[in-house]
Amino acid sequence: MPDAEHIGHLGTESPESTLPARRLSELAEQAVRCTSDCCGASTTVSNGGTEQPTAVTHPDLAGLVSVQLHSGEGPIPVAVDGGETVETGDLLRVERWPQYRAVALDAGVRSCVTMPFRRSGLTVTLSLYSFRADALEDASHGPARALGDLAASSLVRDRSYRAALTELGQLGAAMRTRPVVDQACGIVMHVLACDADAAFTVLRRVSQGTNRKLSDVAASLVETRGRGLEKELMSLAD
């Protein structure tokens, strides 16, 4: 079944497909293939920040996306703000969004539909275009919607996966540097006759005051065994 093939391919994991741009490109290309009378598609993803990755199936469509993102007017901004599908049956008969309308008609686009998909703070849009008027009336209820749903869920999963990897990397770095930090704390405790909490506070002050990583400060202290730093350590403990 072609539709199932498209959807299954979108869900296939690969190192490249975890990138938002790759997800968006796959969504746009597959949505065109499974939608009748569709001449092209564009996709965007936003999370409320300044960056808004996009993908188009044809260079001429890049202008349609760009004019909307810069002007804040058009089907994409309306769909993102309202969370509802925006359908335009014939751009020759509408008067709203003059800038978008002019660019679309210049590219030969007569009708379009934009579907938003919201997931965990992300909003993915899928816009389909046609050279014919009223050609995409059923597009928002077809397989393209299923593709959009899956793409939005995949992007959220990718984001969670990358966040987990970052956290693991930070935890790994902390575990690798923990022994030397503990040793440095022991030296400070010996020099200042203080407890572990006070010793760690001293190390943190040195780190902040010298704009060096805590692990680097600790390694330097361990290397010198604290010799020659007694007065400085005592002044930081005050």
Tab-separated table of C-alpha atoms in Angstrom:
chain	number	residue	atom	x	y	z
A	1	MET	CA	0.000	0.000	0.000
A	2	PRO	CA	1.674	3.291	-1.069
A	3	ASP	CA	0.374	5.356	1.850
A	4	ALA	CA	1.619	2.883	4.414
A	5	GLU	CA	4.975	2.795	2.659
A	6	HIS	CA	5.308	6.565	2.915
A	7	ILE	CA	4.421	6.602	6.580
A	8	GLY	CA	6.690	3.703	7.415
A	9	HIS	CA	9.648	5.294	5.645
A	10	LEU	CA	9.192	8.514	7.603
A	11	GLY	CA	9.426	6.611	10.853
A	12	THR	CA	12.636	4.801	9.922
A	13	GLU	CA	15.519	5.859	12.152
A	14	SER	CA	18.886	6.936	10.752
A	15	PRO	CA	21.591	9.310	12.026
A	16	GLU	CA	20.621	11.924	9.429
A	17	SER	CA	16.875	11.656	9.991
A	18	THR	CA	17.217	12.772	13.598
A	19	LEU	CA	17.943	16.281	12.330
A	20	PRO	CA	14.868	18.548	12.041
A	21	ALA	CA	15.758	19.605	8.493
A	22	ARG	CA	15.816	15.994	7.327
A	23	ARG	CA	12.492	15.254	9.000
A	24	LEU	CA	10.912	18.284	7.359
A	25	SER	CA	12.259	17.395	3.916
A	26	GLU	CA	10.970	13.841	4.192
A	27	LEU	CA	7.551	15.080	5.279
A	28	ALA	CA	7.233	17.553	2.396
A	29	GLU	CA	8.392	15.102	-0.275
A	30	GLN	CA	6.171	12.251	0.889
A	31	ALA	CA	3.113	14.487	1.344
A	32	VAL	CA	3.353	15.546	-2.298
A	33	ARG	CA	3.610	11.958	-3.497
A	34	CYS	CA	0.479	10.883	-1.679
A	35	THR	CA	-1.736	13.926	-2.462
A	36	SER	CA	-3.600	14.241	-5.757
A	37	ASP	CA	-3.219	17.478	-7.754
A	38	CYS	CA	-0.447	18.654	-5.413
A	39	CYS	CA	2.383	20.483	-7.171
A	40	GLY	CA	4.584	20.986	-4.107
A	41	ALA	CA	4.785	21.290	-0.338
A	42	SER	CA	6.542	23.214	2.391
A	43	THR	CA	7.095	22.441	6.052
A	44	THR	CA	8.153	24.460	9.077
A	45	VAL	CA	8.767	23.780	12.749
A	46	SER	CA	8.776	26.324	15.556
A	47	ASN	CA	9.039	26.262	19.323
A	48	GLY	CA	8.465	29.915	20.080
A	49	GLY	CA	12.103	30.855	19.462
A	50	THR	CA	13.702	32.896	16.693
A	51	GLU	CA	14.856	29.891	14.681
A	52	GLN	CA	12.245	28.290	12.443
A	53	PRO	CA	13.650	25.503	10.218
A	54	THR	CA	11.844	25.041	6.908
A	55	ALA	CA	11.884	22.741	3.888
A	56	VAL	CA	10.356	23.004	0.422
A	57	THR	CA	10.028	20.563	-2.446
A	58	HIS	CA	10.793	23.199	-5.095
A	59	PRO	CA	12.908	26.395	-4.944
A	60	ASP	CA	9.983	28.516	-6.150
A	61	LEU	CA	8.089	27.662	-2.963
A	62	ALA	CA	10.819	29.092	-0.736
A	63	GLY	CA	9.540	32.587	-1.472
A	64	LEU	CA	6.036	31.671	-0.318
A	65	VAL	CA	7.377	30.505	3.042
A	66	SER	CA	9.792	33.406	3.415
A	67	VAL	CA	7.215	36.127	2.791
A	68	GLN	CA	4.957	34.639	5.443
A	69	LEU	CA	7.646	34.298	8.093
A	70	HIS	CA	8.896	37.835	7.513
A	71	SER	CA	5.516	39.564	7.240
A	72	GLY	CA	3.699	37.448	9.827
A	73	GLU	CA	0.779	37.125	7.404
A	74	GLY	CA	-0.440	34.118	5.447
A	75	PRO	CA	-1.710	30.588	6.013
A	76	ILE	CA	1.339	29.462	8.010
A	77	PRO	CA	1.211	32.214	10.707
A	78	VAL	CA	-2.578	31.833	10.960
A	79	ALA	CA	-2.322	28.051	11.337
A	80	VAL	CA	0.458	28.350	13.942
A	81	ASP	CA	-1.423	30.961	15.972
A	82	GLY	CA	-4.835	29.313	15.786
A	83	GLY	CA	-3.862	25.657	15.717
A	84	GLU	CA	-6.388	24.972	12.964
A	85	THR	CA	-6.078	23.966	9.313
A	86	VAL	CA	-6.185	26.896	6.888
A	87	GLU	CA	-7.592	26.194	3.409
A	88	THR	CA	-7.583	28.579	0.464
A	89	GLY	CA	-9.622	27.306	-2.470
A	90	ASP	CA	-8.688	29.942	-5.034
A	91	LEU	CA	-6.136	32.678	-4.432
A	92	LEU	CA	-7.650	34.707	-7.266
A	93	ARG	CA	-10.834	35.116	-5.231
A	94	VAL	CA	-9.315	36.099	-1.861
A	95	GLU	CA	-8.142	39.548	-0.796
A	96	ARG	CA	-6.332	38.758	2.475
A	97	TRP	CA	-2.541	38.342	2.743
A	98	PRO	CA	-1.689	40.557	-0.280
A	99	GLN	CA	2.064	39.912	-0.124
A	100	TYR	CA	1.681	36.141	0.123
A	101	ARG	CA	-1.044	36.124	-2.500
A	102	ALA	CA	1.138	38.031	-4.982
A	103	VAL	CA	4.104	35.688	-4.528
A	104	ALA	CA	1.900	32.589	-4.761
A	105	LEU	CA	0.122	33.680	-7.943
A	106	ASP	CA	3.435	34.689	-9.485
A	107	ALA	CA	4.605	31.096	-8.887
A	108	GLY	CA	1.418	29.762	-10.494
A	109	VAL	CA	-0.124	28.554	-7.218
A	110	ARG	CA	-3.923	28.807	-7.195
A	111	SER	CA	-4.892	26.873	-4.050
A	112	CYS	CA	-3.224	25.771	-0.833
A	113	VAL	CA	-3.855	24.148	2.523
A	114	THR	CA	-1.760	24.443	5.687
A	115	MET	CA	-2.077	21.934	8.514
A	116	PRO	CA	-0.532	22.566	11.961
A	117	PHE	CA	0.591	19.775	14.296
A	118	ARG	CA	1.329	20.679	17.904
A	119	ARG	CA	3.400	18.458	20.173
A	120	SER	CA	5.059	19.332	23.507
A	121	GLY	CA	5.831	22.955	22.677
A	122	LEU	CA	6.647	22.306	19.008
A	123	THR	CA	4.414	23.309	16.103
A	124	VAL	CA	5.001	21.648	12.752
A	125	THR	CA	3.203	22.975	9.670
A	126	LEU	CA	2.640	21.132	6.412
A	127	SER	CA	1.512	23.283	3.469
A	128	LEU	CA	0.343	21.740	0.205
A	129	TYR	CA	0.041	23.709	-3.034
A	130	SER	CA	-1.724	23.188	-6.348
A	131	PHE	CA	-1.749	24.898	-9.737
A	132	ARG	CA	-5.516	24.309	-9.867
A	133	ALA	CA	-8.226	26.116	-7.926
A	134	ASP	CA	-10.180	24.124	-5.339
A	135	ALA	CA	-7.937	21.109	-5.919
A	136	LEU	CA	-6.979	20.395	-2.295
A	137	GLU	CA	-10.384	20.316	-0.592
A	138	ASP	CA	-9.846	16.778	0.768
A	139	ALA	CA	-6.095	16.997	1.336
A	140	SER	CA	-6.361	17.830	5.033
A	141	HIS	CA	-8.277	14.599	5.644
A	142	GLY	CA	-6.006	12.354	3.604
A	143	PRO	CA	-2.720	10.544	4.212
A	144	ALA	CA	-0.806	13.826	4.371
A	145	ARG	CA	-2.357	14.469	7.793
A	146	ALA	CA	-1.138	11.103	9.056
A	147	LEU	CA	2.335	11.949	7.774
A	148	GLY	CA	2.232	15.282	9.590
A	149	ASP	CA	1.130	13.666	12.829
A	150	LEU	CA	3.957	11.163	12.639
A	151	ALA	CA	6.559	13.781	11.720
A	152	ALA	CA	5.587	15.996	14.664
A	153	SER	CA	5.823	13.064	17.084
A	154	SER	CA	9.171	12.066	15.563
A	155	LEU	CA	10.605	15.562	16.001
A	156	VAL	CA	9.595	15.609	19.656
A	157	ARG	CA	11.166	12.176	20.123
A	158	ASP	CA	14.347	13.349	18.397
A	159	ARG	CA	14.528	16.387	20.672
A	160	SER	CA	14.104	14.240	23.775
A	161	TYR	CA	16.758	11.836	22.520
A	162	ARG	CA	19.282	14.632	21.922
A	163	ALA	CA	18.519	16.123	25.337
A	164	ALA	CA	19.096	12.732	26.950
A	165	LEU	CA	22.435	12.351	25.164
A	166	THR	CA	23.496	15.818	26.322
A	167	GLU	CA	22.549	14.997	29.900
A	168	LEU	CA	24.422	11.709	29.743
A	169	GLY	CA	27.477	13.513	28.412
A	170	GLN	CA	27.325	16.009	31.260
A	171	LEU	CA	26.886	13.257	33.809
A	172	GLY	CA	29.789	11.349	32.294
A	173	ALA	CA	32.022	14.414	32.483
A	174	ALA	CA	30.980	15.006	36.086
A	175	MET	CA	31.771	11.413	37.009
A	176	ARG	CA	35.204	11.620	35.374
A	177	THR	CA	36.123	14.837	37.193
A	178	ARG	CA	34.579	13.952	40.551
A	179	PRO	CA	37.663	12.131	41.925
A	180	VAL	CA	40.021	15.072	41.350
A	181	VAL	CA	37.471	17.498	42.832
A	182	ASP	CA	37.202	15.282	45.915
A	183	GLN	CA	40.997	15.227	46.227
A	184	ALA	CA	41.173	19.014	45.944
A	185	CYS	CA	38.476	19.351	48.589
A	186	GLY	CA	40.532	17.102	50.866
A	187	ILE	CA	43.567	19.351	50.429
A	188	VAL	CA	41.539	22.471	51.190
A	189	MET	CA	40.009	20.785	54.236
A	190	HIS	CA	43.521	19.974	55.509
A	191	VAL	CA	44.891	23.457	54.878
A	192	LEU	CA	41.924	25.328	56.322
A	193	ALA	CA	40.778	22.772	58.889
A	194	CYS	CA	37.257	23.079	57.498
A	195	ASP	CA	34.498	20.685	56.471
A	196	ALA	CA	33.746	19.401	52.969
A	197	ASP	CA	31.036	21.961	52.219
A	198	ALA	CA	33.317	24.866	53.108
A	199	ALA	CA	36.125	23.380	51.031
A	200	PHE	CA	33.894	23.031	47.994
A	201	THR	CA	32.748	26.648	48.410
A	202	VAL	CA	36.374	27.767	48.303
A	203	LEU	CA	37.005	25.826	45.113
A	204	ARG	CA	33.910	27.322	43.536
A	205	ARG	CA	35.029	30.839	44.459
A	206	VAL	CA	38.412	30.230	42.832
A	207	SER	CA	36.650	28.907	39.733
A	208	GLN	CA	34.357	31.926	39.481
A	209	GLY	CA	37.082	34.438	40.299
A	210	THR	CA	39.483	33.095	37.672
A	211	ASN	CA	36.843	32.145	35.089
A	212	ARG	CA	38.158	28.576	34.989
A	213	LYS	CA	36.309	25.302	35.138
A	214	LEU	CA	35.967	23.824	38.610
A	215	SER	CA	37.651	20.630	37.417
A	216	ASP	CA	40.655	22.615	36.104
A	217	VAL	CA	41.010	24.458	39.412
A	218	ALA	CA	40.833	21.169	41.288
A	219	ALA	CA	43.419	19.508	39.029
A	220	SER	CA	45.832	22.422	39.506
A	221	LEU	CA	45.406	22.293	43.264
A	222	VAL	CA	45.974	18.550	43.376
A	223	GLU	CA	49.090	18.887	41.243
A	224	THR	CA	50.665	21.414	43.647
A	225	ARG	CA	49.243	19.712	46.729
A	226	GLY	CA	48.190	23.190	47.811
A	227	ARG	CA	51.757	24.316	48.437
A	228	GLY	CA	52.150	28.071	48.275
A	229	LEU	CA	48.391	28.637	48.224
A	230	GLU	CA	47.716	28.602	51.933
A	231	LYS	CA	47.238	32.379	52.299
A	232	GLU	CA	45.048	32.602	49.211
A	233	LEU	CA	42.857	29.721	50.333
A	234	MET	CA	42.475	31.246	53.787
A	235	SER	CA	41.440	34.604	52.295
A	236	LEU	CA	38.751	32.893	50.198
A	237	ALA	CA	37.431	31.079	53.226
A	238	ASP	CA	36.645	34.332	55.031
